Short mmCIF file of C-alpha atoms and ligand atoms in Angstrom, two decimals:
data_model
loop_
_atom_site.label_atom_id
_atom_site.label_comp_id
_atom_site.label_asym_id
_atom_site.label_seq_id
_atom_site.Cartn_x
_atom_site.Cartn_y
_atom_site.Cartn_z
CA UNK G 16 107.67 111.74 62.19
CA UNK G 17 109.62 109.30 63.56
CA UNK G 18 110.26 106.85 60.56
CA UNK G 19 111.32 103.75 63.20
CA UNK G 20 109.43 100.41 63.38
CA UNK G 21 107.21 100.88 66.82
CA UNK G 22 107.82 98.58 69.63
CA UNK G 23 104.57 96.88 71.15
CA UNK G 24 104.11 97.98 74.91
CA UNK G 25 104.54 95.29 77.13
CA UNK G 26 106.83 94.10 80.08
CA UNK G 27 109.82 93.45 78.27
CA UNK G 28 109.71 96.92 75.88
CA UNK G 29 109.18 99.02 78.88
CA UNK G 30 112.82 100.08 79.31
CA UNK G 31 113.08 101.25 75.46
CA UNK G 32 110.63 104.11 76.86
CA UNK G 33 111.94 107.22 77.13
CA UNK G 34 112.55 108.80 80.77
CA UNK G 35 109.86 111.28 80.23
CA UNK G 36 107.69 108.22 80.59
CA UNK G 37 106.47 107.39 83.83
CA UNK G 38 106.46 103.34 84.35
CA UNK G 39 105.39 101.23 87.56
CA UNK G 40 108.20 101.15 89.32
CA UNK G 41 107.15 97.99 91.27
CA UNK G 42 107.50 94.54 90.13
CA UNK G 43 104.76 93.28 88.37
CA UNK G 44 105.15 89.44 88.96
CA UNK G 45 104.55 90.03 92.48
CA UNK G 46 101.14 91.77 92.34
CA UNK G 47 98.11 89.71 93.19
CA UNK G 48 94.71 90.39 92.05
CA UNK G 49 92.71 91.68 95.31
CA UNK G 50 90.18 93.31 92.91
CA UNK G 51 88.43 91.98 90.30
CA UNK G 52 86.58 94.32 88.21
CA UNK G 53 83.45 94.33 85.72
CA UNK G 54 83.47 97.00 82.85
CA UNK G 55 87.31 97.91 81.97
CA UNK G 56 86.83 100.88 79.56
CA UNK G 57 88.23 103.90 79.37
CA UNK G 58 86.71 105.52 82.37
CA UNK G 59 87.88 102.79 85.08
CA UNK G 60 91.82 102.87 83.11
CA UNK G 61 91.60 106.83 83.82
CA UNK G 62 90.17 106.52 87.30
CA UNK G 63 90.30 103.58 89.47
CA UNK G 64 93.03 101.65 87.91
CA UNK G 65 95.02 104.89 88.03
CA UNK G 66 94.64 104.98 91.45
CA UNK G 67 95.60 101.91 92.13
CA UNK G 68 98.66 102.05 90.29
CA UNK G 69 99.58 105.25 91.80
CA UNK G 70 99.06 103.59 95.73
CA UNK G 71 101.06 100.71 94.25
CA UNK G 72 103.63 102.96 93.28
CA UNK G 73 103.92 105.13 96.59
CA UNK G 74 103.84 102.11 98.80
CA UNK G 75 104.97 99.10 97.39
CA UNK G 76 101.77 97.12 98.76
CA UNK G 77 101.29 94.92 95.69
CA UNK G 78 97.77 92.95 96.79
CA UNK G 79 95.68 95.33 95.55
CA UNK G 80 96.08 94.44 91.73
CA UNK G 81 93.20 94.23 89.38
CA UNK G 82 91.60 91.19 87.27
CA UNK G 83 89.69 92.86 84.84
CA UNK G 84 86.59 91.30 83.54
CA UNK G 85 84.56 91.79 80.42
CA UNK G 86 80.52 90.47 80.26
CA UNK G 87 79.71 90.96 77.00
CA UNK G 88 81.33 89.84 73.41
CA UNK G 89 81.95 93.41 73.07
CA UNK G 90 84.71 93.18 75.53
CA UNK G 91 86.45 90.48 73.97
CA UNK G 92 88.50 93.95 71.80
CA UNK G 93 89.95 95.03 75.01
CA UNK G 94 90.48 91.52 76.49
CA UNK G 95 92.80 90.77 73.48
CA UNK G 96 94.54 93.87 73.32
CA UNK G 97 95.45 93.98 77.03
CA UNK G 98 96.77 90.38 76.76
CA UNK G 99 98.59 91.03 73.86
CA UNK G 100 100.14 94.12 76.13
CA UNK G 101 100.65 92.04 79.00
CA UNK G 102 97.88 94.10 80.40
CA UNK G 103 99.60 97.48 80.30
CA UNK G 104 98.27 100.70 78.78
CA UNK G 105 99.31 104.39 78.60
CA UNK G 106 97.37 106.83 80.40
CA UNK G 107 97.63 110.12 78.50
CA UNK G 108 97.07 112.90 80.51
CA UNK G 109 96.10 116.01 78.62
CA UNK G 110 97.02 119.86 80.53
CA UNK G 111 95.29 122.56 79.16
CA UNK G 112 98.22 124.51 78.42
CA UNK G 113 98.94 121.74 75.79
CA UNK G 114 101.63 119.77 77.72
CA UNK G 115 101.21 116.12 78.64
CA UNK G 116 102.50 113.50 80.91
CA UNK G 117 102.44 110.03 79.52
CA UNK G 118 101.95 107.20 82.08
CA UNK G 119 102.38 103.42 81.68
CA UNK G 120 99.65 101.95 84.61
CA UNK G 121 100.81 98.36 85.43
CA UNK G 122 98.59 97.32 88.09
CA UNK G 123 96.06 94.87 85.77
CA UNK G 124 96.85 91.06 85.98
CA UNK G 125 94.58 89.87 84.06
CA UNK G 126 91.61 89.72 82.24
CA UNK G 127 88.92 86.99 82.33
CA UNK G 128 85.53 87.20 79.39
CA UNK G 129 82.47 86.42 81.02
CA UNK G 130 80.67 85.28 77.96
CA UNK G 131 83.36 83.00 77.04
CA UNK G 132 84.77 81.35 80.66
CA UNK G 133 81.55 82.49 83.01
CA UNK G 134 83.29 79.99 85.31
CA UNK G 135 86.58 81.42 85.64
CA UNK G 136 84.81 84.85 86.70
CA UNK G 137 82.60 83.11 89.10
CA UNK G 138 85.48 81.29 90.95
CA UNK G 139 87.48 84.43 90.56
CA UNK G 140 85.05 86.39 92.29
CA UNK G 141 84.17 83.48 95.24
CA UNK G 142 88.57 83.10 95.44
CA UNK G 143 89.49 84.04 98.84
CA UNK G 144 91.97 86.58 97.55
CA UNK G 145 89.55 88.95 96.24
CA UNK G 146 88.29 91.03 98.36
CA UNK G 147 86.47 93.96 96.14
CA UNK G 148 84.64 93.14 93.20
CA UNK G 149 84.01 97.07 91.61
CA UNK G 150 82.21 97.68 88.58
CA UNK G 151 81.68 100.26 86.24
CA UNK G 152 78.91 98.89 83.93
CA UNK G 153 77.36 101.73 83.07
CA UNK G 154 73.37 102.99 84.09
CA UNK G 155 72.18 100.30 81.83
CA UNK G 156 73.98 97.53 83.95
CA UNK G 157 72.15 97.96 87.10
CA UNK G 158 68.98 96.57 85.48
CA UNK G 159 66.68 98.35 86.69
CA UNK G 160 63.02 99.87 85.21
CA UNK G 161 63.41 103.64 85.53
CA UNK G 162 59.84 104.58 85.68
CA UNK G 163 59.63 102.41 89.15
CA UNK G 164 63.57 101.81 90.07
CA UNK G 165 63.15 98.22 91.20
CA UNK G 166 65.26 95.48 89.24
CA UNK G 167 63.59 94.50 85.69
CA UNK G 168 62.70 91.01 86.24
CA UNK G 169 61.24 90.92 82.75
CA UNK G 170 65.05 91.06 80.79
CA UNK G 171 65.39 88.03 79.25
CA UNK G 172 68.91 88.41 80.61
CA UNK G 173 67.76 87.50 83.82
CA UNK G 174 65.30 85.18 82.97
CA UNK G 175 68.04 83.14 81.26
CA UNK G 176 70.40 83.90 84.40
CA UNK G 177 68.44 82.58 87.22
CA UNK G 178 68.17 79.05 84.59
CA UNK G 179 71.95 79.08 84.60
CA UNK G 180 73.51 80.48 87.45
CA UNK G 181 77.17 78.96 86.54
CA UNK G 182 76.89 80.56 82.78
CA UNK G 183 75.00 84.10 83.64
CA UNK G 184 75.28 86.90 81.39
CA UNK G 185 74.37 90.19 83.86
CA UNK G 186 76.67 90.81 86.78
CA UNK G 187 74.17 89.94 89.10
CA UNK G 188 73.72 86.60 88.52
CA UNK G 189 78.00 86.31 88.64
CA UNK G 190 77.62 88.15 92.03
CA UNK G 191 75.16 86.10 93.27
CA UNK G 192 76.70 82.84 92.36
CA UNK G 193 80.12 83.92 93.47
CA UNK G 194 78.94 85.11 97.03
CA UNK G 195 76.64 82.01 97.31
CA UNK G 196 80.30 79.50 96.86
CA UNK G 197 81.62 82.06 99.19
CA UNK G 198 78.93 81.95 101.62
CA UNK G 199 78.93 77.82 101.53
CA UNK G 200 82.78 78.03 102.04
CA UNK G 201 82.83 79.83 105.36
CA UNK G 202 84.50 82.85 103.32
CA UNK G 203 84.36 87.14 104.18
CA UNK G 204 82.23 88.65 101.49
CA UNK G 205 84.15 90.73 99.06
CA UNK G 206 83.03 94.04 98.97
CA UNK G 207 80.94 95.47 95.98
CA UNK G 208 82.15 98.96 94.82
CA UNK G 209 79.94 100.47 92.16
CA UNK G 210 82.49 103.47 90.35
CA UNK G 211 79.51 104.55 88.04
CA UNK G 212 78.74 107.88 87.54
CA UNK G 213 74.91 107.32 89.57
CA UNK G 214 73.64 108.76 92.62
CA UNK G 215 74.13 106.42 95.30
CA UNK G 216 75.98 104.15 92.94
CA UNK G 217 76.48 101.76 96.03
CA UNK G 218 72.75 101.73 97.34
CA UNK G 219 71.93 101.23 93.65
CA UNK G 220 74.02 97.97 93.56
CA UNK G 221 72.85 96.61 96.95
CA UNK G 222 69.05 97.10 96.12
CA UNK G 223 69.75 95.29 92.34
CA UNK G 224 71.77 92.64 93.85
CA UNK G 225 69.65 91.61 96.74
CA UNK G 226 66.41 91.85 94.62
CA UNK G 227 67.92 89.38 92.53
CA UNK G 228 69.46 87.10 94.84
CA UNK G 229 66.09 86.77 96.57
CA UNK G 230 64.76 84.92 93.97
CA UNK G 231 67.49 82.79 94.16
CA UNK G 232 68.43 81.80 97.21
CA UNK G 233 66.89 83.56 100.67
CA UNK G 234 69.25 82.46 102.90
CA UNK G 235 71.97 84.03 100.69
CA UNK G 236 70.01 87.20 100.41
CA UNK G 237 69.74 87.92 103.85
CA UNK G 238 73.90 86.96 104.19
CA UNK G 239 74.34 89.41 101.67
CA UNK G 240 72.00 91.92 103.49
CA UNK G 241 73.94 91.36 106.68
CA UNK G 242 76.89 91.27 105.00
CA UNK G 243 78.32 92.76 102.00
CA UNK G 244 79.17 96.07 102.17
CA UNK G 245 78.12 98.74 98.76
CA UNK G 246 80.07 101.79 99.44
CA UNK G 247 78.50 104.53 97.74
CA UNK G 248 81.33 106.97 95.89
CA UNK G 249 81.67 109.73 93.62
CA UNK G 250 83.73 109.26 90.84
CA UNK G 251 85.42 112.40 88.49
CA UNK G 252 87.40 112.62 85.75
CA UNK G 253 86.68 113.54 82.12
CA UNK G 254 87.61 110.76 79.75
CA UNK G 255 87.09 111.18 76.28
CA UNK G 256 86.54 108.27 73.97
CA UNK G 257 90.18 106.80 72.72
CA UNK G 258 90.85 108.04 68.99
CA UNK G 259 92.69 107.17 66.05
CA UNK G 260 94.82 110.27 66.90
CA UNK G 261 95.93 109.05 70.38
CA UNK G 262 97.41 105.99 69.23
CA UNK G 263 99.35 107.62 66.42
CA UNK G 264 100.65 110.20 69.07
CA UNK G 265 102.05 107.18 70.68
CA UNK G 266 103.70 105.62 67.59
CA UNK G 267 104.56 109.12 65.96
CA UNK G 268 106.26 110.44 69.05
CA UNK G 269 107.77 107.73 70.96
CA UNK G 270 107.66 104.78 68.18
CA UNK G 271 105.52 103.18 70.69
CA UNK G 272 102.51 100.93 69.77
CA UNK G 273 99.80 100.98 72.29
CA UNK G 274 96.46 99.65 70.71
CA UNK G 275 94.11 100.93 73.52
CA UNK G 276 95.20 104.37 75.32
CA UNK G 277 93.35 106.31 77.60
CA UNK G 278 93.28 110.10 77.20
CA UNK G 279 91.83 112.57 80.38
CA UNK G 280 92.36 115.37 81.98
CA UNK G 281 94.81 116.04 84.64
CA UNK G 282 91.42 116.45 87.33
CA UNK G 283 90.61 113.37 89.60
CA UNK G 284 88.67 113.15 92.35
CA UNK G 285 87.40 110.11 94.00
CA UNK G 286 85.05 110.32 97.02
CA UNK G 287 84.63 107.07 98.68
CA UNK G 288 82.29 106.04 101.79
CA UNK G 289 84.82 103.77 103.74
CA UNK G 290 83.04 100.90 104.14
CA UNK G 291 84.65 97.33 102.96
CA UNK G 292 84.39 93.87 104.41
CA UNK G 293 87.98 92.61 103.88
CA UNK G 294 90.26 95.71 103.57
CA UNK G 295 90.74 98.06 100.90
CA UNK G 296 93.98 99.91 99.55
CA UNK G 297 94.44 103.25 101.27
CA UNK G 298 93.74 105.43 98.66
CA UNK G 299 94.18 108.45 100.60
CA UNK G 300 97.45 108.10 100.48
CA UNK G 301 97.18 108.93 96.68
CA UNK G 302 94.41 111.43 96.94
CA UNK G 303 91.62 109.75 97.38
CA UNK G 304 88.61 111.17 100.02
CA UNK G 305 87.36 108.75 102.71
CA UNK G 306 83.62 110.35 104.32
CA UNK G 307 80.96 108.70 106.38
CA UNK G 308 78.14 110.16 103.80
CA UNK G 309 79.08 110.80 99.84
CA UNK G 310 75.58 112.17 99.48
CA UNK G 311 76.63 116.04 99.10
CA UNK G 312 79.77 115.49 96.75
CA UNK G 313 77.74 113.34 94.85
CA UNK G 314 75.07 115.56 94.61
CA UNK G 315 77.05 118.57 94.03
CA UNK G 316 79.21 117.04 90.83
CA UNK G 317 76.15 115.17 89.09
CA UNK G 318 73.93 118.40 89.19
CA UNK G 319 76.76 121.02 88.48
CA UNK G 320 79.63 118.57 86.17
CA UNK G 321 77.08 115.96 84.37
CA UNK G 322 74.61 118.41 84.17
CA UNK G 323 76.60 121.15 83.25
CA UNK G 324 77.89 118.66 80.42
CA UNK G 325 74.48 118.04 79.04
CA UNK G 326 73.54 121.70 78.96
CA UNK G 327 76.44 122.17 76.55
CA UNK G 328 76.18 119.56 75.20
CA UNK G 329 72.36 119.18 73.95
CA UNK G 330 72.32 122.87 73.39
CA UNK G 331 76.04 122.56 71.31
CA UNK G 332 74.85 119.88 69.17
CA UNK G 333 72.03 122.00 67.62
CA UNK G 334 74.41 125.01 67.46
CA UNK G 335 76.40 122.81 65.06
CA UNK G 336 79.64 122.57 67.83
CA UNK G 337 81.37 119.28 68.11
CA UNK G 338 83.19 119.34 71.17
CA UNK G 339 82.84 120.24 74.96
CA UNK G 340 86.09 122.37 74.50
CA UNK G 341 84.70 124.00 71.36
CA UNK G 342 81.03 125.11 73.14
CA UNK G 343 82.29 126.59 76.40
CA UNK G 344 85.21 128.88 74.33
CA UNK G 345 81.85 130.60 73.06
CA UNK G 346 80.89 133.27 75.18
CA UNK G 347 77.19 132.85 75.18
CA UNK G 348 77.52 129.19 76.06
CA UNK G 349 80.13 129.45 78.40
CA UNK G 350 77.41 132.66 80.63
CA UNK G 351 75.07 130.58 80.09
CA UNK G 352 76.20 127.63 82.13
CA UNK G 353 77.36 129.94 84.67
CA UNK G 354 73.77 131.40 84.51
CA UNK G 355 72.64 127.61 84.95
CA UNK G 356 75.16 126.73 87.67
CA UNK G 357 74.46 130.03 89.80
CA UNK G 358 70.98 130.76 89.44
CA UNK G 359 69.24 127.27 89.48
CA UNK G 360 71.82 124.35 90.74
CA UNK G 361 73.86 126.66 93.51
CA UNK G 362 70.62 127.72 95.37
CA UNK G 363 69.52 123.77 96.10
CA UNK G 364 72.44 122.24 96.65
CA UNK G 365 73.39 121.89 100.47
CA UNK G 366 76.71 123.08 101.57
CA UNK G 367 79.28 120.71 101.08
CA UNK G 368 81.73 120.07 103.33
CA UNK G 369 85.09 121.48 103.12
CA UNK G 370 84.27 122.69 99.59
CA UNK G 371 84.13 126.61 98.16
CA UNK G 372 81.28 126.05 95.57
CA UNK G 373 82.48 128.81 93.41
CA UNK G 374 85.87 127.56 93.11
CA UNK G 375 83.94 124.19 92.24
CA UNK G 376 82.45 125.70 89.75
CA UNK G 377 85.29 127.96 88.10
CA UNK G 378 87.39 124.35 88.06
CA UNK G 379 84.77 123.19 86.08
CA UNK G 380 84.70 126.12 83.58
CA UNK G 381 88.25 125.79 83.03
CA UNK G 382 88.14 121.88 82.95
CA UNK G 383 85.61 121.76 80.05
CA UNK G 384 87.69 124.29 78.25
CA UNK G 385 90.74 122.40 78.30
CA UNK G 386 91.44 122.95 74.83
CA UNK G 387 93.72 119.13 74.74
CA UNK G 388 90.28 117.33 75.71
CA UNK G 389 88.47 116.98 72.50
CA UNK G 390 85.36 115.61 74.44
CA UNK G 391 82.56 114.92 71.75
CA UNK G 392 79.10 116.12 72.20
CA UNK G 393 78.27 112.34 70.72
CA UNK G 394 79.88 110.86 73.83
CA UNK G 395 78.27 113.53 76.17
CA UNK G 396 74.78 113.28 74.56
CA UNK G 397 75.02 109.69 74.75
CA UNK G 398 71.93 107.95 76.78
CA UNK G 399 70.40 111.29 77.46
CA UNK G 400 67.64 109.87 78.51
CA UNK G 401 68.80 108.44 81.74
CA UNK G 402 71.60 111.24 82.09
CA UNK G 403 68.45 114.09 82.10
CA UNK G 404 66.04 112.14 84.05
CA UNK G 405 69.17 111.70 87.18
CA UNK G 406 71.06 114.77 86.58
CA UNK G 407 69.06 117.64 85.35
CA UNK G 408 65.05 116.91 85.71
CA UNK G 409 65.44 116.66 89.73
CA UNK G 410 67.05 120.19 89.47
CA UNK G 411 63.79 121.34 87.86
CA UNK G 412 61.82 119.72 90.25
CA UNK G 413 63.60 121.21 93.01
CA UNK G 414 63.15 124.58 91.42
CA UNK G 415 59.49 124.26 91.02
CA UNK G 416 59.17 122.96 94.97
CA UNK G 417 61.34 126.20 95.99
CA UNK G 418 60.49 129.03 93.83
CA UNK G 419 63.48 128.82 92.17
CA UNK G 420 64.64 129.52 88.25
CA UNK G 421 63.97 126.63 85.62
CA UNK G 422 64.54 128.66 82.68
CA UNK G 423 68.08 127.65 82.22
CA UNK G 424 67.34 123.59 82.29
CA UNK G 425 63.98 124.00 80.80
CA UNK G 426 65.72 125.17 77.25
CA UNK G 427 67.39 122.20 77.66
CA UNK G 428 64.44 120.06 77.30
CA UNK G 429 62.88 122.24 75.13
CA UNK G 430 65.95 122.00 72.60
CA UNK G 431 65.96 118.26 73.71
CA UNK G 432 62.78 117.67 71.79
CA UNK G 433 64.15 119.78 68.81
CA UNK G 434 66.99 117.85 68.66
CA UNK G 435 64.82 114.60 69.52
CA UNK G 436 62.53 114.95 66.69
CA UNK G 437 64.75 116.37 64.03
CA UNK G 438 68.26 114.63 64.64
CA UNK G 439 69.53 117.47 63.05
CA UNK G 440 71.82 120.82 63.81
CA UNK G 441 70.38 124.24 62.91
CA UNK G 442 71.77 123.57 59.87
CA UNK G 443 70.65 120.37 59.03
CA UNK G 444 73.76 118.14 60.00
CA UNK G 445 72.56 115.14 60.80
CA UNK G 446 73.60 114.59 64.36
CA UNK G 447 74.54 111.06 65.68
CA UNK G 448 72.18 110.29 68.56
CA UNK G 449 73.27 106.83 71.07
CA UNK G 450 70.46 106.08 72.92
CA UNK G 451 68.74 103.27 74.07
CA UNK G 452 65.98 104.95 73.85
CA UNK G 453 66.38 106.99 70.75
CA UNK G 454 63.50 105.33 68.86
CA UNK G 455 60.59 106.52 71.46
CA UNK G 456 62.24 109.71 72.08
CA UNK G 457 62.15 110.19 68.02
CA UNK G 458 58.66 108.98 68.18
CA UNK G 459 57.28 111.00 70.96
CA UNK G 460 59.24 114.69 70.06
CA UNK G 461 58.21 113.77 66.15
CA UNK G 462 54.72 114.12 67.68
CA UNK G 463 55.15 118.15 68.71
CA UNK G 464 53.01 119.65 65.73
CA UNK G 465 50.37 117.32 66.86
CA UNK G 466 50.80 117.66 70.09
CA UNK G 467 53.19 120.41 71.68
CA UNK G 468 53.19 118.55 75.26
CA UNK G 469 54.11 115.10 73.09
CA UNK G 470 57.73 114.41 74.38
CA UNK G 471 56.76 115.08 77.81
CA UNK G 472 54.24 112.12 77.55
CA UNK G 473 57.45 109.81 78.13
CA UNK G 474 56.93 109.53 81.88
CA UNK G 475 59.81 107.45 82.74
CA UNK G 476 62.27 110.15 81.78
CA UNK G 477 59.92 113.59 82.62
CA UNK G 478 57.81 112.35 85.42
CA UNK G 479 55.26 114.23 86.43
CA UNK G 480 56.44 117.62 84.55
CA UNK G 481 53.63 117.69 82.23
CA UNK G 482 51.29 118.09 85.11
CA UNK G 483 52.80 121.46 86.24
CA UNK G 484 51.36 124.95 84.53
CA UNK G 485 54.50 126.60 85.47
CA UNK G 486 56.57 124.32 83.80
CA UNK G 487 54.62 124.33 80.86
CA UNK G 488 54.31 127.62 80.45
CA UNK G 489 58.48 127.82 80.16
CA UNK G 490 58.53 124.44 78.15
CA UNK G 491 55.80 125.69 75.69
CA UNK G 492 56.99 129.35 74.87
CA UNK G 493 60.72 127.88 74.40
CA UNK G 494 59.69 124.89 72.31
CA UNK G 495 57.79 126.70 70.23
CA UNK G 496 60.78 129.59 69.71
CA UNK G 497 63.46 126.73 68.85
CA UNK G 498 61.17 125.62 66.14
CA UNK G 499 60.64 128.68 64.69
CA UNK G 500 64.40 129.61 64.63
CA UNK G 501 66.80 126.52 65.89
CA UNK G 502 69.38 129.25 65.86
CA UNK G 503 69.80 128.11 69.55
CA UNK G 504 72.04 131.16 71.05
CA UNK G 505 69.44 133.48 69.97
CA UNK G 506 67.08 131.45 73.02
CA UNK G 507 70.16 131.06 75.49
CA UNK G 508 70.79 134.91 74.90
CA UNK G 509 67.24 136.19 75.52
CA UNK G 510 67.51 134.37 78.86
CA UNK G 511 71.06 135.98 79.63
CA UNK G 512 69.77 139.55 78.88
CA UNK G 513 67.41 138.93 81.45
CA UNK G 514 70.20 138.93 83.63
CA UNK G 515 72.94 140.92 84.62
CA UNK G 516 75.20 138.40 83.30
CA UNK G 517 74.15 139.59 79.50
CA UNK G 518 76.62 139.42 76.79
CA UNK G 519 77.51 143.23 75.39
C1 LIG C 701 79.52 113.18 81.01
C2 LIG C 701 80.83 111.81 82.39
O1 LIG C 701 79.04 111.86 79.57
C3 LIG C 701 78.50 111.88 80.78
O2 LIG C 701 77.92 112.06 81.40
O3 LIG C 701 79.39 114.03 81.79
O4 LIG C 701 80.94 111.31 81.55
C4 LIG C 701 81.72 112.75 82.67
O5 LIG C 701 82.76 113.36 81.86
C5 LIG C 701 82.19 112.41 83.99
O6 LIG C 701 81.60 111.93 84.99
C6 LIG C 701 82.91 113.25 84.69
O7 LIG C 701 83.57 112.66 85.56
#
């Protein structure tokens, strides 16, 4: 343990870092912010900012710095830490063999807090130097009603934003006023680039922005419709929540005081539709891929990786596991995941050009097993209502239509009912559940003993599944079995036993 006093991460102290650290090789004072990014969390910092920093290191093109934006009070901490660190932070890349690469990311130039200075955010977006406004605002940030997929005008923040165009709360208020200013000033629009993990993320952003802007100004909405590109993208890099141990590691090993580093896996992937109104970084030089249509890549990633995470997450939580690597180390869990991917997802995925699905699935298992990425099931299971509705339930529906298998995916829903009802693992240990629908999920699931299908009545999640007899027969049998004995591995094993993958 190092006992010397620590030095803070900032521009001046970069030279004190050991040579094993990679640091920006470009002159940070010359970086211009061509990108405004809303939602600076771990994922933005391990993904888009990582690619942009790598791009600057490689090409010396300094026109694509990132001005971070947070909209809510909860973003104040990020702003204040990044400000103190000259907008630098450490990316701690953890390999499965235990080796660690530490990289200081330098492409962020500034950070604005929308709830304190909304006009500064609007003016920054409206400025001619801004070419791209990118977003990681989570599914909830898109403000659609999950039952109808339409923009939710009943949200009190939307009502507030319509009345206060220069002091909005939600991203659509900011984008609309900034684009209006650009239209009035005769400037080209910026590209709206969603980096959220939702299918057709660009199309969703577009639909929501058009709905909102139509209420503000019809001509503006027409202009947005015709001029603003919203490229869809598939984004991927497993980024667990930063822990105190990550900071202690930097302090203990290197005397470095970084108050909010990011830990992630080495793997990263970014597949983007090439539609940009005012230029873009040549991210392909550092591994991003530009394609005409991202749909098959998104489907593959969401249905295998994200759904796979939920399979391990829900079942693993009931078993009493805490992290993804711990779950996937268990042969029953890894074989169950493999069976889910092979027999329920692969048959319904269209071929993906340039990708060998067997390799992709093998790599997924290896990524999940990375023992140095302690990805907690609390993060994986957070917002399961929206995740399962988009990552898993469509797979069940597709299989029901194609006479495919639904045993594994249905077991996850049956287990999720038990999990939402009891909110404990099989040993009665309380599970932390983070979900905007947590109360509704609990209320619906807790009626199980009165009505075994009560959980399925949440139609904004399950759609019409409760009307499908084939699904119902399996779901009822599985829930009954789990309520009788929450030893979830037993039920997974039963499904495995019916296949050649049975654990001997
Ligand atoms: C995870 C994702 O919680 C989740 O939904 O599956 O955050 C996952 O780690 C990322 O999509 C990986 O790119």
